[in-house]
PDB file of C-alpha atoms and ligand atoms in Angstrom:
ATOM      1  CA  UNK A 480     -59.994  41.642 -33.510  1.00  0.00           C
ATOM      2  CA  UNK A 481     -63.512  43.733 -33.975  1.00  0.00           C
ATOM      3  CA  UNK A 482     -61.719  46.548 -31.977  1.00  0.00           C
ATOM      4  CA  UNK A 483     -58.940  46.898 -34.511  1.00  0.00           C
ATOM      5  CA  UNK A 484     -61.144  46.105 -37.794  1.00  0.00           C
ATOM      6  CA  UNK A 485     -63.439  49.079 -36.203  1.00  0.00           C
ATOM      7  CA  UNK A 486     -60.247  51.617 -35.900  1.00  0.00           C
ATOM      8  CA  UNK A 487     -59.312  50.699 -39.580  1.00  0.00           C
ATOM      9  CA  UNK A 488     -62.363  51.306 -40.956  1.00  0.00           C
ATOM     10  CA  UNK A 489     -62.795  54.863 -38.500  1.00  0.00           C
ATOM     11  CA  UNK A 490     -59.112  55.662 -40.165  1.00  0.00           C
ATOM     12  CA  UNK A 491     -60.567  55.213 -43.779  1.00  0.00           C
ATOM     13  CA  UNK A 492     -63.351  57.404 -43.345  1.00  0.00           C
ATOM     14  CA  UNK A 493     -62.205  60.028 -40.815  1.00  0.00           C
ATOM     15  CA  UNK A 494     -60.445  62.805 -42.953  1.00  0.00           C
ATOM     16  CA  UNK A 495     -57.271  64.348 -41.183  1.00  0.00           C
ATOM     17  CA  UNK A 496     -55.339  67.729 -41.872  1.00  0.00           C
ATOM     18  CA  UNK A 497     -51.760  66.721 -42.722  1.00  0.00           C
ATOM     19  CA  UNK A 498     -48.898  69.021 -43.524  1.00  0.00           C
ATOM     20  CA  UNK A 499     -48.561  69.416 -47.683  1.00  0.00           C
ATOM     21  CA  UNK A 500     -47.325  66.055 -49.592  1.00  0.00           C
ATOM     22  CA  UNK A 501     -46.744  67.750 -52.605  1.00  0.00           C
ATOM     23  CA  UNK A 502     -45.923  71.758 -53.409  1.00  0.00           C
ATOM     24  CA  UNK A 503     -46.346  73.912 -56.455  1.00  0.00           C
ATOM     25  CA  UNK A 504     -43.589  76.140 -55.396  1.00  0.00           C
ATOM     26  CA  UNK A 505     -43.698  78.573 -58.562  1.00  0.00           C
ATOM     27  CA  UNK A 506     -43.038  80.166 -61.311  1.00  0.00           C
ATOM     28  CA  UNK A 507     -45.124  83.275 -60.631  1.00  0.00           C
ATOM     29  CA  UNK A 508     -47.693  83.882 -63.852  1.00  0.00           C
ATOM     30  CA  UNK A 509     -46.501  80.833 -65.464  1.00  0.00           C
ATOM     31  CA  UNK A 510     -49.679  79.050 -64.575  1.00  0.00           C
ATOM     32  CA  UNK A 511     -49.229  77.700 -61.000  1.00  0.00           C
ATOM     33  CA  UNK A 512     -53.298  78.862 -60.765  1.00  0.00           C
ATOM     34  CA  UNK A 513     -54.083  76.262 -63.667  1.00  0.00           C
ATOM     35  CA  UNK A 514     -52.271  73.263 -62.756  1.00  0.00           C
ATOM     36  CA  UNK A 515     -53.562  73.436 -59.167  1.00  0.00           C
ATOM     37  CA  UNK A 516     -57.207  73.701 -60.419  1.00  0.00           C
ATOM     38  CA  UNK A 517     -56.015  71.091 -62.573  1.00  0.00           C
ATOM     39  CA  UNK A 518     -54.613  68.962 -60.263  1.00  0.00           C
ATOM     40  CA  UNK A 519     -57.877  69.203 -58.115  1.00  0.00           C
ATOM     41  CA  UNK A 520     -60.243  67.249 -60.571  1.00  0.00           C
ATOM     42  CA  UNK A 521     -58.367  64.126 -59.256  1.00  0.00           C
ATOM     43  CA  UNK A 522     -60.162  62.527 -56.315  1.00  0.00           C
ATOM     44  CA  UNK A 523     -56.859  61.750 -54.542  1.00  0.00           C
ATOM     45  CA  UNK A 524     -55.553  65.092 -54.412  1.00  0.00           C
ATOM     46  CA  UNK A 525     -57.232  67.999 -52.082  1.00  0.00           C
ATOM     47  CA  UNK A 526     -55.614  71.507 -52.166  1.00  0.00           C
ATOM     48  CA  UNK A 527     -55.514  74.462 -49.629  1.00  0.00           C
ATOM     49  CA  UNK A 528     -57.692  77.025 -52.385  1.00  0.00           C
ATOM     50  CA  UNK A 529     -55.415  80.323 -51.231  1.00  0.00           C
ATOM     51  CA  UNK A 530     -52.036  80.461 -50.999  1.00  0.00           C
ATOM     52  CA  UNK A 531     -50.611  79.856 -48.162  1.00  0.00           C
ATOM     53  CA  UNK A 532     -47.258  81.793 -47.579  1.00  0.00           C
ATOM     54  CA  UNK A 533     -46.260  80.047 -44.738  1.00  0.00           C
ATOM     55  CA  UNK A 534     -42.237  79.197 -46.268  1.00  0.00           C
ATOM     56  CA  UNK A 535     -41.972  83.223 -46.975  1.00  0.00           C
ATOM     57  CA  UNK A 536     -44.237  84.869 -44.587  1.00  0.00           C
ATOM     58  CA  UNK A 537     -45.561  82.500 -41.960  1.00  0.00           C
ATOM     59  CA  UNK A 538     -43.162  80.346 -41.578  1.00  0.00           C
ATOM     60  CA  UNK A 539     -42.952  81.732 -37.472  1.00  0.00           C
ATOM     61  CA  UNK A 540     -45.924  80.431 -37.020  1.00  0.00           C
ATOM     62  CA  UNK A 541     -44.654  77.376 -37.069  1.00  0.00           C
ATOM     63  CA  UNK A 542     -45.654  73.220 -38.240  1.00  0.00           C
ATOM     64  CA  UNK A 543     -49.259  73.315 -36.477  1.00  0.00           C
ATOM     65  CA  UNK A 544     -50.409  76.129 -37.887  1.00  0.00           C
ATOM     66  CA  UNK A 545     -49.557  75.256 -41.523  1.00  0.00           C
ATOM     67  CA  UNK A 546     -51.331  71.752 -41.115  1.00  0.00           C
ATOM     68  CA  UNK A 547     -54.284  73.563 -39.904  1.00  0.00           C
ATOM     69  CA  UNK A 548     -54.810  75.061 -43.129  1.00  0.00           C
ATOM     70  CA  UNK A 549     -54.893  72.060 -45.609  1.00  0.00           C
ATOM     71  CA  UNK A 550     -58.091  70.746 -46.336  1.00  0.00           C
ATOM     72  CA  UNK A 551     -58.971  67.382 -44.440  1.00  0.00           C
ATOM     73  CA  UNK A 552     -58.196  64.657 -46.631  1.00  0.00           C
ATOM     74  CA  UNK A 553     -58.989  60.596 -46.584  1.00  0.00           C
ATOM     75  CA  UNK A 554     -56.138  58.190 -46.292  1.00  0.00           C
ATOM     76  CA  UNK A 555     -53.985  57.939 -49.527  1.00  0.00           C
ATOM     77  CA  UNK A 556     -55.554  61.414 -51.001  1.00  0.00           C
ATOM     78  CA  UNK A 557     -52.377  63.547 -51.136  1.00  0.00           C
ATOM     79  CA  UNK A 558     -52.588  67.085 -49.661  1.00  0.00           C
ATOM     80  CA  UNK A 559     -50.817  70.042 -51.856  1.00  0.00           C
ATOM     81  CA  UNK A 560     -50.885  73.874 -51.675  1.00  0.00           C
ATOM     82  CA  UNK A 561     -49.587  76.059 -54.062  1.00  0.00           C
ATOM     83  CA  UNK A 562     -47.403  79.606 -53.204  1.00  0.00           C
ATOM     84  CA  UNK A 563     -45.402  80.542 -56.301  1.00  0.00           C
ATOM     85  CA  UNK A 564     -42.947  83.081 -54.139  1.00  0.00           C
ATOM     86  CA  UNK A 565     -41.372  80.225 -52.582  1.00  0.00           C
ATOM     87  CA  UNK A 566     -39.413  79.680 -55.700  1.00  0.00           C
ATOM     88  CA  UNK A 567     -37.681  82.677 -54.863  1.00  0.00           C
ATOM     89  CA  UNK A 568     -37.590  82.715 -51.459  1.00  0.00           C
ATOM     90  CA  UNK A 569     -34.038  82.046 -50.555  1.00  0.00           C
ATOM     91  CA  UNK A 570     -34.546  80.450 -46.775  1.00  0.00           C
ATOM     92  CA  UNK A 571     -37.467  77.794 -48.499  1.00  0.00           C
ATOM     93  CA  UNK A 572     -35.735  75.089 -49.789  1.00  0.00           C
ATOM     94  CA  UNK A 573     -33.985  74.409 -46.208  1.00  0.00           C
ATOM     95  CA  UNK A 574     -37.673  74.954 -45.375  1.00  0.00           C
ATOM     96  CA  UNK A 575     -39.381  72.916 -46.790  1.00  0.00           C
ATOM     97  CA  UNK A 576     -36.695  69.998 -46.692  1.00  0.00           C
ATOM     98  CA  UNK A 577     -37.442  70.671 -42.855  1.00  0.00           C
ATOM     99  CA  UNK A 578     -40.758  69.558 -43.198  1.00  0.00           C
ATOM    100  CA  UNK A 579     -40.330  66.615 -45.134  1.00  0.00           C
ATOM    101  CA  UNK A 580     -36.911  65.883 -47.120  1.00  0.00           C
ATOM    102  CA  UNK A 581     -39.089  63.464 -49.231  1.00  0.00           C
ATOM    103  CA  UNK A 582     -41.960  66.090 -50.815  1.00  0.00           C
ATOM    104  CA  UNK A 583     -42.645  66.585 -54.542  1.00  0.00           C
ATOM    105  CA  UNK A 584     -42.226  69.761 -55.759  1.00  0.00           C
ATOM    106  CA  UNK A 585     -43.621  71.342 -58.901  1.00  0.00           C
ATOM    107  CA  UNK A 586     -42.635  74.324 -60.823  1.00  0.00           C
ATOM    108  CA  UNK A 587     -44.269  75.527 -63.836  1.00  0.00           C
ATOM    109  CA  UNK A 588     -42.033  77.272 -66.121  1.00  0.00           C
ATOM    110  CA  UNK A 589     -43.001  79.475 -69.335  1.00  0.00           C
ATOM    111  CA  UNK A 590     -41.165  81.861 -71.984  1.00  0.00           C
ATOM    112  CA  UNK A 591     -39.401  84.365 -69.548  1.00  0.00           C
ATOM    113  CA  UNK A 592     -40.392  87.291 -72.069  1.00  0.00           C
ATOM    114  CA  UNK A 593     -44.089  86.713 -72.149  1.00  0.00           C
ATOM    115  CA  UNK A 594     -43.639  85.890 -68.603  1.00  0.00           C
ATOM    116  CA  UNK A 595     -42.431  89.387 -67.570  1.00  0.00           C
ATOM    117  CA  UNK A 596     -45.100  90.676 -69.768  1.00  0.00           C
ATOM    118  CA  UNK A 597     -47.989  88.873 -67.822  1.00  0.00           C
ATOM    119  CA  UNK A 598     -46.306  89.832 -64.674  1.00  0.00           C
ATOM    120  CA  UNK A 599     -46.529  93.545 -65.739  1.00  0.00           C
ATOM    121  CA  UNK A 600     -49.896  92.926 -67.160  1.00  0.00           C
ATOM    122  CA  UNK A 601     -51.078  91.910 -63.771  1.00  0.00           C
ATOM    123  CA  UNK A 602     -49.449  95.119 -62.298  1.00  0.00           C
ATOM    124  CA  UNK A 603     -51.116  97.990 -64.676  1.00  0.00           C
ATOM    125  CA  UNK A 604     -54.141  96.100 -63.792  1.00  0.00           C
ATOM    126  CA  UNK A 605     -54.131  97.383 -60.355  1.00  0.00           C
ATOM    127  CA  UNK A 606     -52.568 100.427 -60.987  1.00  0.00           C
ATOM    128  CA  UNK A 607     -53.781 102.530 -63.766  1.00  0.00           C
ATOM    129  CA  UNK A 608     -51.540 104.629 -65.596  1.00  0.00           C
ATOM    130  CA  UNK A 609     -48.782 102.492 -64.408  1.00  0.00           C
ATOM    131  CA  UNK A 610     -45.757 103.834 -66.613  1.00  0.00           C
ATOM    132  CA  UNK A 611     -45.527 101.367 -70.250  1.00  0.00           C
ATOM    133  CA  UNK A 612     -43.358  98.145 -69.980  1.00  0.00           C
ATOM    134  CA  UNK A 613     -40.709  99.297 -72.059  1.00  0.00           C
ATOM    135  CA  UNK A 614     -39.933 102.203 -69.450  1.00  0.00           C
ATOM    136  CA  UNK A 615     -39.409  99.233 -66.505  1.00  0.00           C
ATOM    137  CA  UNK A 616     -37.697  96.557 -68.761  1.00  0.00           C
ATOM    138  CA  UNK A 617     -34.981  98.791 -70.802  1.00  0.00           C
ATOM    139  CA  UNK A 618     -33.018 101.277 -68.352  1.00  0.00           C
ATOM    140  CA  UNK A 619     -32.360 105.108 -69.656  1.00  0.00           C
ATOM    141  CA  UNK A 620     -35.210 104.352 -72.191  1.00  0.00           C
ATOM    142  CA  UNK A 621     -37.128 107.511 -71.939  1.00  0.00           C
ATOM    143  CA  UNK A 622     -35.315 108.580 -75.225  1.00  0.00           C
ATOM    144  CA  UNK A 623     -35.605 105.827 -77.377  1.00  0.00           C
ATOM    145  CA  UNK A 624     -36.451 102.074 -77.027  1.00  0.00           C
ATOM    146  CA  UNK A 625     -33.848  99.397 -78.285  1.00  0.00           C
ATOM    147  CA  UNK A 626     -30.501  99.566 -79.691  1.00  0.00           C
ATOM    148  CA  UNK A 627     -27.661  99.738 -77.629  1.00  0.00           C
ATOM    149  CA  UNK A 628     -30.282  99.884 -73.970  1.00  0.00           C
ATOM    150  CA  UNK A 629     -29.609  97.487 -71.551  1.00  0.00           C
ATOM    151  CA  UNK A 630     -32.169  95.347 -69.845  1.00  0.00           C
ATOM    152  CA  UNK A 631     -33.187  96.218 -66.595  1.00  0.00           C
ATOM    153  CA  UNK A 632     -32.281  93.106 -64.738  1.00  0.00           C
ATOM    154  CA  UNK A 633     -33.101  93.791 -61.292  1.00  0.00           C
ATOM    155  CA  UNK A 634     -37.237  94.872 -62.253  1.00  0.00           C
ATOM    156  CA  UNK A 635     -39.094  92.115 -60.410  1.00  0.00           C
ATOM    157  CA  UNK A 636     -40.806  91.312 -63.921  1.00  0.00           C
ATOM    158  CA  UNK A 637     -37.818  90.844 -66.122  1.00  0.00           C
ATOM    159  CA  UNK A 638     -35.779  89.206 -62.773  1.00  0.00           C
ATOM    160  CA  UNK A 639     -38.352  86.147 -62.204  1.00  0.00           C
ATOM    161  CA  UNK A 640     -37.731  85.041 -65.414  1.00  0.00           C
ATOM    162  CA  UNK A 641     -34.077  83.883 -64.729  1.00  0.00           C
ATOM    163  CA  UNK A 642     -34.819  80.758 -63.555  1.00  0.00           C
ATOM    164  CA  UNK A 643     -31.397  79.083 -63.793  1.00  0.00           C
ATOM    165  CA  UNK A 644     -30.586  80.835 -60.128  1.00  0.00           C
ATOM    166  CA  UNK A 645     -33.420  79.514 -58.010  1.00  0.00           C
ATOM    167  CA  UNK A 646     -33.815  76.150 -59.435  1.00  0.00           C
ATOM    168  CA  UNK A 647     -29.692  75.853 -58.417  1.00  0.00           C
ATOM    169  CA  UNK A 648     -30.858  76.596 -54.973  1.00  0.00           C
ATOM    170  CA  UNK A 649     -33.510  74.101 -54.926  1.00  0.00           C
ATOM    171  CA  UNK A 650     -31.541  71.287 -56.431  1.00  0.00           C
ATOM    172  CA  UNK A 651     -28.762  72.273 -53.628  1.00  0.00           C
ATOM    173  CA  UNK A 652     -31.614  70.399 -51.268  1.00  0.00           C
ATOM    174  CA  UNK A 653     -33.474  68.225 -53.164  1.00  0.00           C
ATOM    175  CA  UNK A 654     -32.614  65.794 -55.989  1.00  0.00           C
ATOM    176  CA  UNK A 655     -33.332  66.753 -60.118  1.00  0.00           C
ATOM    177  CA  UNK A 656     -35.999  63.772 -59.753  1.00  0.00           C
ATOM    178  CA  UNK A 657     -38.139  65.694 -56.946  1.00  0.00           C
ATOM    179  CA  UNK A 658     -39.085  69.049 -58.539  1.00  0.00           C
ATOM    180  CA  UNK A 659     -40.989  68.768 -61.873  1.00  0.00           C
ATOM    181  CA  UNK A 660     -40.638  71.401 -64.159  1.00  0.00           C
ATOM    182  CA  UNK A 661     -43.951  71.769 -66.099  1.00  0.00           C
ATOM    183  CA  UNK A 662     -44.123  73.204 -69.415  1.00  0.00           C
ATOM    184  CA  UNK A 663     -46.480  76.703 -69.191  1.00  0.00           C
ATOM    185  CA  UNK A 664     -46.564  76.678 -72.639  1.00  0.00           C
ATOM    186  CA  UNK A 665     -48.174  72.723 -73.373  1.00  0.00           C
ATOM    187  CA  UNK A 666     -50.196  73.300 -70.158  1.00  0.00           C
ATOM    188  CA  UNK A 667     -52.310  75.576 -72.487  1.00  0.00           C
ATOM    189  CA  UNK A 668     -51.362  74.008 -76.044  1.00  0.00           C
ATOM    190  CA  UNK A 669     -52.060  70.095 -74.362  1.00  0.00           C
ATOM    191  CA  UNK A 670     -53.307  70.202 -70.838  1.00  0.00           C
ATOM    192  CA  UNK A 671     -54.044  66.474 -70.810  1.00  0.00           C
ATOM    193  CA  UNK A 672     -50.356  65.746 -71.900  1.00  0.00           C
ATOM    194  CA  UNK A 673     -48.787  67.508 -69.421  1.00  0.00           C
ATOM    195  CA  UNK A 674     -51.297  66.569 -66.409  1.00  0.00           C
ATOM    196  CA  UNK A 675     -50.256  63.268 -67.608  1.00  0.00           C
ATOM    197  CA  UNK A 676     -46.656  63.983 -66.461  1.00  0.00           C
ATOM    198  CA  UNK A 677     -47.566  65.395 -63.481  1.00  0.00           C
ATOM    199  CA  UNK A 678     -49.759  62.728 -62.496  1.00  0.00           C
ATOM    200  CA  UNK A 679     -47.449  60.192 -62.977  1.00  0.00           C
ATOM    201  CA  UNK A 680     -44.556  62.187 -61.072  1.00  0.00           C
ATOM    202  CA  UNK A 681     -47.047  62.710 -58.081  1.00  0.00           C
ATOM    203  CA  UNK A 682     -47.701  58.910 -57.976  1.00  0.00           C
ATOM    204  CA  UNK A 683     -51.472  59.308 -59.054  1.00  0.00           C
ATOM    205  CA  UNK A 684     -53.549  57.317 -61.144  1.00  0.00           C
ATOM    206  CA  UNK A 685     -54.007  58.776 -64.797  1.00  0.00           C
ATOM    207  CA  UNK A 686     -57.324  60.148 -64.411  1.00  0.00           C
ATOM    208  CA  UNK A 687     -57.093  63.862 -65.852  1.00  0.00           C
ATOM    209  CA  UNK A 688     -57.341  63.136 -69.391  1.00  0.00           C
ATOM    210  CA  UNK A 689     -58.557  65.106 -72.357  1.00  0.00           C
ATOM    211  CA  UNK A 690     -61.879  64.469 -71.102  1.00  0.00           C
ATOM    212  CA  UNK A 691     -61.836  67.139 -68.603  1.00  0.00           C
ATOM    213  CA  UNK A 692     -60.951  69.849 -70.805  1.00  0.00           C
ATOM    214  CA  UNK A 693     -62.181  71.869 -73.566  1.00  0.00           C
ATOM    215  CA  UNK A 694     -60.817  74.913 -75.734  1.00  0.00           C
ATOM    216  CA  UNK A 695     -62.802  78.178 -75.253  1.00  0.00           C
ATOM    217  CA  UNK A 696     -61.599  80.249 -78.027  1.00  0.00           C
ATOM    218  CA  UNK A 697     -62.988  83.530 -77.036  1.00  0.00           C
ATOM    219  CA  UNK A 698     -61.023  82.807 -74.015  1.00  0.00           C
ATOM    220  CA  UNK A 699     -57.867  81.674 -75.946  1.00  0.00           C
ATOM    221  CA  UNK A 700     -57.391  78.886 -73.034  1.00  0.00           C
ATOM    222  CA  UNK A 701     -58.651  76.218 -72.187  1.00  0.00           C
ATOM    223  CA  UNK A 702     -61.026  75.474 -70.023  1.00  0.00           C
ATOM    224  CA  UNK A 703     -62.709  72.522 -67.961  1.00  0.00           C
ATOM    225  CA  UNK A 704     -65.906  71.043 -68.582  1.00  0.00           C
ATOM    226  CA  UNK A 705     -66.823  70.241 -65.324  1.00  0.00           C
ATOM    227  CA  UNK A 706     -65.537  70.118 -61.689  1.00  0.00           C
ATOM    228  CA  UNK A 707     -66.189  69.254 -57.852  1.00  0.00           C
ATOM    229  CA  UNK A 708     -67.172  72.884 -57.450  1.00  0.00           C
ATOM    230  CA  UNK A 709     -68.843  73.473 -60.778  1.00  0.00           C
ATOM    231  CA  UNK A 710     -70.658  70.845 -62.991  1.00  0.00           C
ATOM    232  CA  UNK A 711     -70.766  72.997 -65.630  1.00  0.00           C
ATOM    233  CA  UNK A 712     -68.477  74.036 -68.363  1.00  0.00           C
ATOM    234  CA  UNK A 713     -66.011  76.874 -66.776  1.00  0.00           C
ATOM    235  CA  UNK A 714     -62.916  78.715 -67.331  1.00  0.00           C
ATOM    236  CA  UNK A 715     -60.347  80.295 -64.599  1.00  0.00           C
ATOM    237  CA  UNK A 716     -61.368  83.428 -63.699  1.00  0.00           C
ATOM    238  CA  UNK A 717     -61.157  87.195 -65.192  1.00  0.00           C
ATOM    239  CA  UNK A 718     -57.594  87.666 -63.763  1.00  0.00           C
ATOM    240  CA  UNK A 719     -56.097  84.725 -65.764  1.00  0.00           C
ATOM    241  CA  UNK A 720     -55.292  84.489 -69.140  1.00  0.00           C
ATOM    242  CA  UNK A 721     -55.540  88.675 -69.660  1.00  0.00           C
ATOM    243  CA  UNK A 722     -55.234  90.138 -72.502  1.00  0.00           C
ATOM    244  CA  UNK A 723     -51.445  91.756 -73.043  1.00  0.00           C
ATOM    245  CA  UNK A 724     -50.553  94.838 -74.500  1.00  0.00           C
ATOM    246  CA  UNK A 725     -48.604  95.317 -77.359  1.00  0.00           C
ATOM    247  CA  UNK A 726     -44.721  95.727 -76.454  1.00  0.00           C
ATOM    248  CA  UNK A 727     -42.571  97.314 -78.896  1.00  0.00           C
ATOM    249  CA  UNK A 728     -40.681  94.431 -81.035  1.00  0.00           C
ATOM    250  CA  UNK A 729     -37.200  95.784 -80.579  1.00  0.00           C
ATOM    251  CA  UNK A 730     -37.632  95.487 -76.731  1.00  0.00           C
ATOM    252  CA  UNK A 731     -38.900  92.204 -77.161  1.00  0.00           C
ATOM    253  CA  UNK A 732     -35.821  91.560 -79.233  1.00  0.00           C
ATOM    254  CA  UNK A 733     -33.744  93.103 -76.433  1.00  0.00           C
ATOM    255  CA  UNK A 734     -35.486  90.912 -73.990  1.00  0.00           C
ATOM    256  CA  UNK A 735     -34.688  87.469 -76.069  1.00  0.00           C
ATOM    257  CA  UNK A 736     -31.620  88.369 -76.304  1.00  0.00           C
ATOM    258  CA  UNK A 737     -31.053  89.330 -72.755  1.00  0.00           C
ATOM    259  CA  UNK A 738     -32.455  86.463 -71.768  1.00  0.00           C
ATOM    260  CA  UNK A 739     -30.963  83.327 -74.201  1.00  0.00           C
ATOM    261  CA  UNK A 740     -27.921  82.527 -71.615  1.00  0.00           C
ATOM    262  CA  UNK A 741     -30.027  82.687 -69.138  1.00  0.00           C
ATOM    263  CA  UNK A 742     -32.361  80.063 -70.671  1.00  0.00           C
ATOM    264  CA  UNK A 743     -29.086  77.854 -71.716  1.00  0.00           C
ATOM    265  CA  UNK A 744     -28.140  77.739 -68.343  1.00  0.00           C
ATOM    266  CA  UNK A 745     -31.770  76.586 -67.019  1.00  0.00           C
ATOM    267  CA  UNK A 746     -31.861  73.845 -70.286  1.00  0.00           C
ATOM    268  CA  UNK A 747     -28.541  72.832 -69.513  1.00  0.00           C
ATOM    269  CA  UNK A 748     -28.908  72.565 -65.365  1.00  0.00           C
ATOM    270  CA  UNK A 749     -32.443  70.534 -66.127  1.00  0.00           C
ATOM    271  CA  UNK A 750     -31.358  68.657 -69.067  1.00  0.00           C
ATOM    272  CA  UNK A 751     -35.017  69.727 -70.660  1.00  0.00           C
ATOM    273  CA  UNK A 752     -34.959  72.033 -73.808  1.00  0.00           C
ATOM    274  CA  UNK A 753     -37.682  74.551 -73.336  1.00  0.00           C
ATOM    275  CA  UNK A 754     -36.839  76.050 -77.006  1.00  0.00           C
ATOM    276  CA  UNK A 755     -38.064  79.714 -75.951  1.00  0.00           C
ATOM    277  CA  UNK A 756     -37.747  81.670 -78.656  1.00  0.00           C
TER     278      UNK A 756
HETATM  279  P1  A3P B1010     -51.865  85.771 -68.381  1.00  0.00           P
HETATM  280  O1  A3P B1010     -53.080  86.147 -67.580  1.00  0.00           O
HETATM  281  O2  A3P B1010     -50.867  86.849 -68.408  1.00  0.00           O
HETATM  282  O3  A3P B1010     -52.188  85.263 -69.754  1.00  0.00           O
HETATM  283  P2  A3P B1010     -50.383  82.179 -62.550  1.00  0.00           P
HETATM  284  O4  A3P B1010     -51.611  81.399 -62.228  1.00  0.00           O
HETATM  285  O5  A3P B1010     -49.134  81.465 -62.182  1.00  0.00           O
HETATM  286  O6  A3P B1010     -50.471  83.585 -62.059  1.00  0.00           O
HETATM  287  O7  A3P B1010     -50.286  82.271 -64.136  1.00  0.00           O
HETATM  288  C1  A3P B1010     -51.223  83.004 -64.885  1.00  0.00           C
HETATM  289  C2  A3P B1010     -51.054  82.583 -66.322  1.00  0.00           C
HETATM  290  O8  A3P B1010     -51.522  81.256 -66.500  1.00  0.00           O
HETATM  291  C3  A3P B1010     -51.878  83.371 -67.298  1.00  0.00           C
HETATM  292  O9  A3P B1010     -51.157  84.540 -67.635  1.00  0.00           O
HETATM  293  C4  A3P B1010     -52.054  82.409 -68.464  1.00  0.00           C
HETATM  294  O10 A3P B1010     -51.202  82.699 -69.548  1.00  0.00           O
HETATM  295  C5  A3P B1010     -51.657  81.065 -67.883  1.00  0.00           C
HETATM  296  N1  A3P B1010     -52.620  79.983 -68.089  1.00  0.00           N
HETATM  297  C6  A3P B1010     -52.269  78.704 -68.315  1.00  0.00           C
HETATM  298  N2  A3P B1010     -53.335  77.950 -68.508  1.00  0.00           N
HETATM  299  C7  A3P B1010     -54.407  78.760 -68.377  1.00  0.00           C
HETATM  300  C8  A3P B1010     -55.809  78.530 -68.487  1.00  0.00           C
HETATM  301  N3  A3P B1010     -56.286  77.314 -68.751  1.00  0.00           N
HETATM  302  N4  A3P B1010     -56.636  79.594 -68.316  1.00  0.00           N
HETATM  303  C9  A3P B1010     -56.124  80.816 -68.068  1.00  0.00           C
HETATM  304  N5  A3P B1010     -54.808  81.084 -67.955  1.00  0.00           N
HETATM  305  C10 A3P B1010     -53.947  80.060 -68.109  1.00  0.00           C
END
């Protein structure tokens, strides 16, 4: 009787690395970085801090390996990790059902046009005199910008933002109710509303409230008042929330239009109206 009161208690206290409950599987620069910093201000959930890559790149080095890079958690803390190419990595939904056919997967989803624009954003910021975005997302437009150019469908930026494709192949695996979409837009316009969605979809008390957050308006974003890492008032770091540059408005227009079946399709598959303009 002592013996097995003993173990229990060891159990309780004794944190263990376990492979990932719960997965934030995209949408690249649609603010996978903020929900997962989000997500850890909840005592019951403890996230790998990098991503990982192991459904796209690591995925040879098999089970062991992955579990060895979550963070030790406590019983009923749930582990997560957060790699926003597996949304479009064709082999990870087979993947990750592999691992465990009942995990909760998240994918935060924004405007595909100011998505493409962050995504570019984030490019030119490495690369300096990196070419304007209306070369990439408009093809033959070294003449002239809009009219009767096409969109360039198969640049990276403006492809990611077709997201009726991908979230078919994930819901070929794993049932509507499993994936989340989060709204990228009311993650920054209501954080507390929508980390009360994803709380409640990851099975976790309500304990991210408004409380947590406040809105830094020389950032434009908001911003947390306090953390495990940091007690004091923060904000994500330099390489989130950048500033954009100005596109010109008839390749913007282009872009909407290019993009409006595209976005039908996604409402219409997830039965959630993202009204994107
Ligand atoms: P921008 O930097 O282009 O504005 P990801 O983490 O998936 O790469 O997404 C980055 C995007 O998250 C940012 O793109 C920004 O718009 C968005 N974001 C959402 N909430 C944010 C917050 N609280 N602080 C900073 N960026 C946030």
């Amino acid at each position: 009787e002592q013996g097995y009161e003993y173990r229990r208690f060891e159990k309780n206290v004794t944190p263990i690395k376990k492979l990932p409950d719960a997965l934030i599987i995209g949408v690249k620069k649609c603010g996978t970085r903020a929900l997962l910093e989000f997500l850890r201000l909840h005592p019951d959930v403890r996230a790998a801090g990098s991503e990982v890559h192991f459904f796209d790149k690591y995925y040879h080095m098999g089970f062991e390996w992955y579990r060895e890079k979550m963070p030790p958690t406590l019983e009923g803390q749930i582990t997560m990790e957060k790699t926003p190419s597996y949304w479009v990595t064709k082999s990870a939904p087979k993947r990750v059902y592999a691992m465990n056919p009942a995990v909760k997967l998240i994918a935060v989803v924004r405007d595909p046009v100011t998505r493409a624009i962050s995504d570019y954003t984030q490019s030119a910021s490495k690369r300096p005199g990196l070419p304007p975005f209306e070369e990439f997302a408009l093809l033959n437009s070294s003449i002239q910008w809009g009219g009767t150019y096409s969109v360039d469908a198969s640049w990276p930026p403006v492809r990611l933002g077709i997201y009726a494709r991908p979230y078919r192949r994930w819901l070929r695996r794993f049932p509507k109710s499993r994936l989340l979409l989060v709204n990228g837009e009311r993650l920054v316009a209501d954080p507390a509303a929508e980390m009360v969605r994803v709380q409640d979809f990851l099975g976790l008390k309500r304990i991210i409230t408004d409380k947590h957050f406040y809105f830094n308006s020389t950032k434009g974003f908001p911003c947390l008042l306090k953390s495990e890492t940091k007690p004091i008032p923060h904000c994500l770091g330099k390489t989130k929330g950048r500033n954009h540059p100005r596109i010109n408005q008839s390749v913007i227009d282009r872009l909407k239009e290019f993009y409006k079946p595209h976005n039908q399709k996604f409402y219409q598959l997830s039965g959630v109206n993202f009204s994107w303009p």
